[in-house]
């Protein structure tokens, strides 16, 4: 074999095995050193490739696509700082457990650390933020190497999926010439492959029985579902709740607030009614069973932190230690669905309906007040955007939610509904970066994609919009523009820093209309609720990129929230001290 | 002391010592966990702080400022992916030896790796790409800690400057509450400080004499100056050249092509006349003395790689191993200026003027042809942009040059001139990322800042423009828009890949006018050379952000370059085979 054939055969083995193990999408950023991989990936009949120029956006785009499809997505870039631009999305993917297969091209050994252009030290470039790093060999006809190449591809896919899912990094040194041989197709030969499967963690019968016995002695329990996105989890946890009579506190990212399943036990207004920190003794459980990453609600966190002598189970299929409130008493590393099923099938007691009813009634009453208070706000308001949007979203939608204020508003104002709405956010590291690209990546295989995002976060990843234009994707972006860092207005520095507006408020005073036009999108800045409703409805019917900007006011937003919390607090006081509950 | 006083005193010590050791600028990206450092930095009377929302841009902005001032610039961001966004600029700073002091806020130990929001593993976040990493302690009143805090600041500044200069990273865990006490000023007390100084590497007399003896036996020598930006280097190397009679091959980033110094020995057209690879025996030196990072010119690289039996000195004050062509025979770790002076003062021979004259005449003739050929190009052309710009640039300018095609065109078309023009580029890792921010950062303390950049690179860091708007900076950006990756048209894949346009050409088809308008800049797309000239002249007189777009054509650009190389090759052939040289 000549050099070109060696290169081609080496990469054909690698790519073929990625495909064999289920990779369907590769996000490619243009570059020179990555030429052989790029050209061959483009040639494979079963791979879709997606060009994304800015590597930071590219990696977040891949992350969004992997979230949406629940499959590993591969990434390819050239050597140098290109690869360093992947870092934020890789960090996010590691914590939020999203499978990514990061392929970086590199200079060969003889060009490293001697001042050659575009050469940086790429060995372990992402440190502890990837699950696996492999320095690939230079392509070589050695027979053993074929096995190495194929199994490295198989293992990369396997590891990226094995709970906790996450990113892996393979670094490919290439020598010139970089052009592979594409005629005849290098993928035609059938080759030996290794298929890998991932098992799930399950507790022993003995352990499940022990836990059941404990739970049966504790009729007042709470199930808490944080960030979790497993298609069969909703049914499993609802059955568990029914057997135990425990209400389910459901974060918007638990995927429990939407869908045709029963919503009777699902508590979705806790963020509002726990806010005042009063009458907690009436709501105190004896036991807590928690699934998924910690919910976003701070009032919930503070409520939980006071429950000192409560048995607190944390179930985690990814064997993490998800206990930022440091209240866990039982850390259970087991698949969440298998755990629910294991307990549900063993519980024999009748549930305590009164306990459940208190939570249900409080939740219902709060929902009424929250809805009423916010619907009374006539001017444009951040909370009401979420409430209105929930009504308008079509069935089978994905709602991608930006960090900082939007996720908190969605927590408060996105209530139980019967539609099929998948809610996503980058809640691994909670960055405001890369959100646009993640949502656009999720739109590739998701219908009716809506992103709700703040102005700073929108600005941070404006480059992400290019992918929507280049790939003719359909997405509607609702930009809540309070001209700066709105969340800081809720923090102590709002009153104590004379440099507040410079350091934290940071108004950027830009008209996003220009950017949207540049990327060929439809843009509308709304001035009232009628316009908001008609803009959303128009966007639903208009393909391509739609951006709806909602100008709001940071100070008014703080006021509206505080006003609503006051109303809720009064109602809660009536309910929990009065005779309305029996 | 209460908690707030402990926090305040701890940070006052740290900041005071940074200032005492020469830090004047901090680039801050807004965030919550970094509140104590941000508020106190804003309070210090001798620190300027610069808000930059997008951390990727922020770090490149700091890099540009540090390049311009040749002083360390500090960076501050909050915990999480914010810090990961610094990575590309840190990688660039490490290789291009720019002093940065990276300060990241972090969660305290008890909130790490337990699923707390916005917590990622920040220990050694930048791996081998920083010179030093320190995990700071939690603020504490312990007396010994004061010494630790102050000396860590002093050492950070010192290390960032010590050759090779580069980035250092300090990670600050903070507990809530995050608000420091600002009244009375925490900086009023005079405190003990440590001032550090950095020595330079100098060879022994014996070594210098040995080298002199060697050089005196080799009358045909070449001095090659790559990327180097030391104010006194020009005079030192010109004296060396005069003593030895060696021509100086001067990369545009050597800072030798501009200025009032003699330019007689400075060869600036080698990229064009070495291109054809002919008559190299007539140009072959016996010895090479090379300074700075490897020059950008590929023809030069290929020429040098053929000089197998030539003594090849590489002088590096930063103790690197800058030899991508693998031709070094003497690796000398010594300060470049001290080396030049040490040799110049010891040389006794008379130089070989004939050898110098061959190079000078070839350079002069080539310059004429290059200039004439390009000036004859009537349509807008990438090479001619540089030629025209060189004429128009005012005295005391900084020309920041984008990677990929612009730096190559500057190499070919930016010729010796008497103006004071500093030329900068991000030539550590040669990324197309962060160039806009680096140039804008350089504009903070530089007058007449011009950036010449390709469309993909401009797109990659469009966010960088916000800083120009927010901080009312003056910069003129010339965007060479060939709608895609122009450099790939010079590479083999241009003819061999059916997916070429998708994978490498990558036209993005956007009207940058929108982005420029969004950031409050003046925009002009020129259609001919008169408009180009008048636009540059107008920009010189107009403060703020000016963007001049020059639409060019990728195929035509390749043709023009090839046409020019043909002319140069013919002329070289005449000169080196004929009797014109005696």
Coordinates of C-alpha atoms in Angstrom, one line a residue, chain A residues 28 30-32 35 38-39 42-43 49 51 53-56 81 84-85 87-88 91-92 95 110-111 113-121 123 125 128-129 179 294 321-324 326 429-431 433 456 459-463 466 469-470 488 491-493 496-499 502-504 506-512 514-515 517-519, chain B residues 28 30-32 35 38-39 42-43 49 51 53-56 81 84-85 87-88 91-92 95 110-111 113-121 123 125 128-129 179 294 321-324 326 429-431 433 456 459-463 466 469-470 488 491-493 496-499 502-504 506-512 514-515 517-519:
Chain A
X28 CA -17.3 19.6 11.1
X30 CA -13.3 23.6 8.3
X31 CA -9.6 23.3 8.6
X32 CA -6.5 22.0 6.8
X35 CA -8.7 17.2 5.7
X38 CA -13.4 15.6 6.8
X39 CA -13.2 14.3 3.2
X42 CA -18.4 13.5 3.8
X43 CA -18.1 10.4 1.6
X49 CA -22.2 16.1 8.3
X51 CA -20.6 22.4 8.8
X53 CA -17.5 27.5 11.2
X54 CA -17.0 28.7 14.8
X55 CA -15.8 25.7 16.8
X56 CA -17.3 27.0 20.0
X81 CA -6.9 26.9 19.1
X84 CA -9.6 24.9 22.5
X85 CA -12.9 26.5 21.4
X87 CA -13.8 23.4 25.7
X88 CA -17.0 25.1 27.1
X91 CA -17.3 20.9 30.1
X92 CA -21.1 21.2 29.8
X95 CA -21.5 17.5 33.7
X110 CA 8.0 15.4 14.7
X111 CA 6.2 18.8 14.4
X113 CA 6.8 21.7 20.5
X114 CA 9.2 23.1 17.9
X115 CA 7.4 26.2 16.9
X116 CA 5.5 24.6 13.9
X117 CA 2.5 26.6 12.8
X118 CA -0.9 25.8 14.4
X119 CA 0.6 23.2 16.7
X120 CA -0.4 23.3 20.3
X121 CA -0.1 20.5 22.9
X123 CA -2.5 15.6 24.6
X125 CA -6.3 19.0 26.0
X128 CA -10.6 15.8 33.5
X129 CA -13.5 17.1 31.4
X179 CA -5.7 13.7 0.7
X294 CA -30.7 19.2 41.6
X321 CA -22.7 12.5 44.1
X322 CA -25.5 14.9 43.4
X323 CA -26.0 16.5 46.7
X324 CA -25.2 20.2 46.7
X326 CA -25.5 18.0 51.7
X429 CA -22.6 24.1 34.3
X430 CA -25.5 26.5 33.8
X431 CA -23.5 28.7 31.4
X433 CA -22.7 30.5 26.6
X456 CA -26.7 38.6 27.3
X459 CA -25.5 38.0 22.5
X460 CA -22.9 35.5 23.8
X461 CA -23.7 33.0 21.0
X462 CA -25.0 35.2 18.2
X463 CA -22.6 33.3 15.9
X466 CA -25.2 31.1 11.2
X469 CA -29.1 30.1 8.0
X470 CA -26.6 27.7 6.4
X488 CA -28.1 40.5 39.4
X491 CA -28.7 39.8 44.4
X492 CA -27.2 41.8 47.3
X493 CA -24.8 43.8 45.1
X496 CA -24.5 47.8 47.8
X497 CA -22.3 48.5 44.8
X498 CA -21.8 52.0 43.4
X499 CA -20.3 50.3 40.3
X502 CA -20.9 48.9 35.2
X503 CA -20.0 45.6 36.7
X504 CA -23.2 43.7 36.8
X506 CA -23.8 45.7 31.9
X507 CA -26.3 47.1 29.4
X508 CA -25.0 46.4 25.9
X509 CA -27.5 48.6 24.0
X510 CA -27.6 46.7 20.8
X511 CA -30.4 46.3 18.3
X512 CA -30.6 42.5 17.7
X514 CA -29.5 43.8 12.7
X515 CA -28.0 40.4 13.6
X517 CA -31.4 40.2 9.4
X518 CA -27.7 39.4 8.7
X519 CA -28.6 35.7 9.3
Chain B
X28 CA -13.7 41.7 33.7
X30 CA -19.7 39.9 34.6
X31 CA -20.6 37.1 37.0
X32 CA -21.8 36.3 40.5
X35 CA -18.3 39.6 42.8
X38 CA -14.8 42.6 40.7
X39 CA -16.1 45.1 43.2
X42 CA -13.3 48.5 40.4
X43 CA -12.5 50.4 43.6
X49 CA -11.1 47.8 34.4
X51 CA -15.9 45.0 30.9
X53 CA -19.2 40.2 28.3
X54 CA -18.1 37.2 26.2
X55 CA -15.2 35.6 28.0
X56 CA -13.7 34.3 24.8
X81 CA -17.9 27.4 31.5
X84 CA -13.4 27.5 29.8
X85 CA -14.1 30.3 27.3
X87 CA -9.0 28.7 26.8
X88 CA -8.3 29.7 23.2
X91 CA -3.3 28.7 24.5
X92 CA -2.3 31.6 22.1
X95 CA 2.8 30.0 22.6
X110 CA -17.7 22.0 50.1
X111 CA -19.6 22.8 46.9
X113 CA -18.3 17.7 42.6
X114 CA -21.7 17.4 44.2
X115 CA -23.9 18.9 41.5
X116 CA -23.9 22.5 42.8
X117 CA -24.8 25.0 40.1
X118 CA -22.1 26.5 37.9
X119 CA -19.4 24.3 39.5
X120 CA -16.9 22.7 37.3
X121 CA -13.5 21.3 38.1
X123 CA -8.1 22.8 39.3
X125 CA -8.3 23.9 34.1
X128 CA 0.0 22.6 30.4
X129 CA -1.2 25.8 28.7
X179 CA -19.9 41.5 49.2
X294 CA 9.7 30.9 12.5
X321 CA 13.1 24.8 20.7
X322 CA 11.9 26.9 17.7
X323 CA 13.0 24.6 14.9
X324 CA 10.0 23.3 12.9
X326 CA 14.6 20.7 12.0
X429 CA -1.2 29.1 17.3
X430 CA -2.2 31.0 14.2
X431 CA -5.9 30.7 14.9
X433 CA -10.3 33.0 16.3
X456 CA -14.2 33.9 8.2
X459 CA -17.1 36.3 11.5
X460 CA -15.5 34.1 14.1
X461 CA -15.1 37.0 16.5
X462 CA -17.9 39.4 15.6
X463 CA -18.7 39.5 19.3
X466 CA -19.0 45.0 21.3
X469 CA -18.8 50.2 21.0
X470 CA -18.9 49.9 24.8
X488 CA -7.9 26.4 0.9
X491 CA -4.2 23.6 -1.3
X492 CA -4.4 20.2 -3.0
X493 CA -8.0 19.6 -1.9
X496 CA -9.4 16.7 -5.6
X497 CA -12.5 17.0 -3.5
X498 CA -16.0 16.9 -4.9
X499 CA -17.1 18.3 -1.5
X502 CA -19.0 22.4 1.3
X503 CA -16.1 21.3 3.4
X504 CA -13.4 24.0 2.7
X506 CA -17.6 27.3 3.2
X507 CA -19.2 30.5 1.9
X508 CA -21.2 32.1 4.6
X509 CA -23.0 34.6 2.5
X510 CA -23.6 37.3 5.2
X511 CA -23.8 41.0 4.9
X512 CA -21.4 42.3 7.6
X514 CA -25.7 44.6 9.6
X515 CA -23.2 43.6 12.4
X517 CA -24.4 48.8 12.3
X518 CA -25.5 46.9 15.3
X519 CA -22.3 47.8 17.1

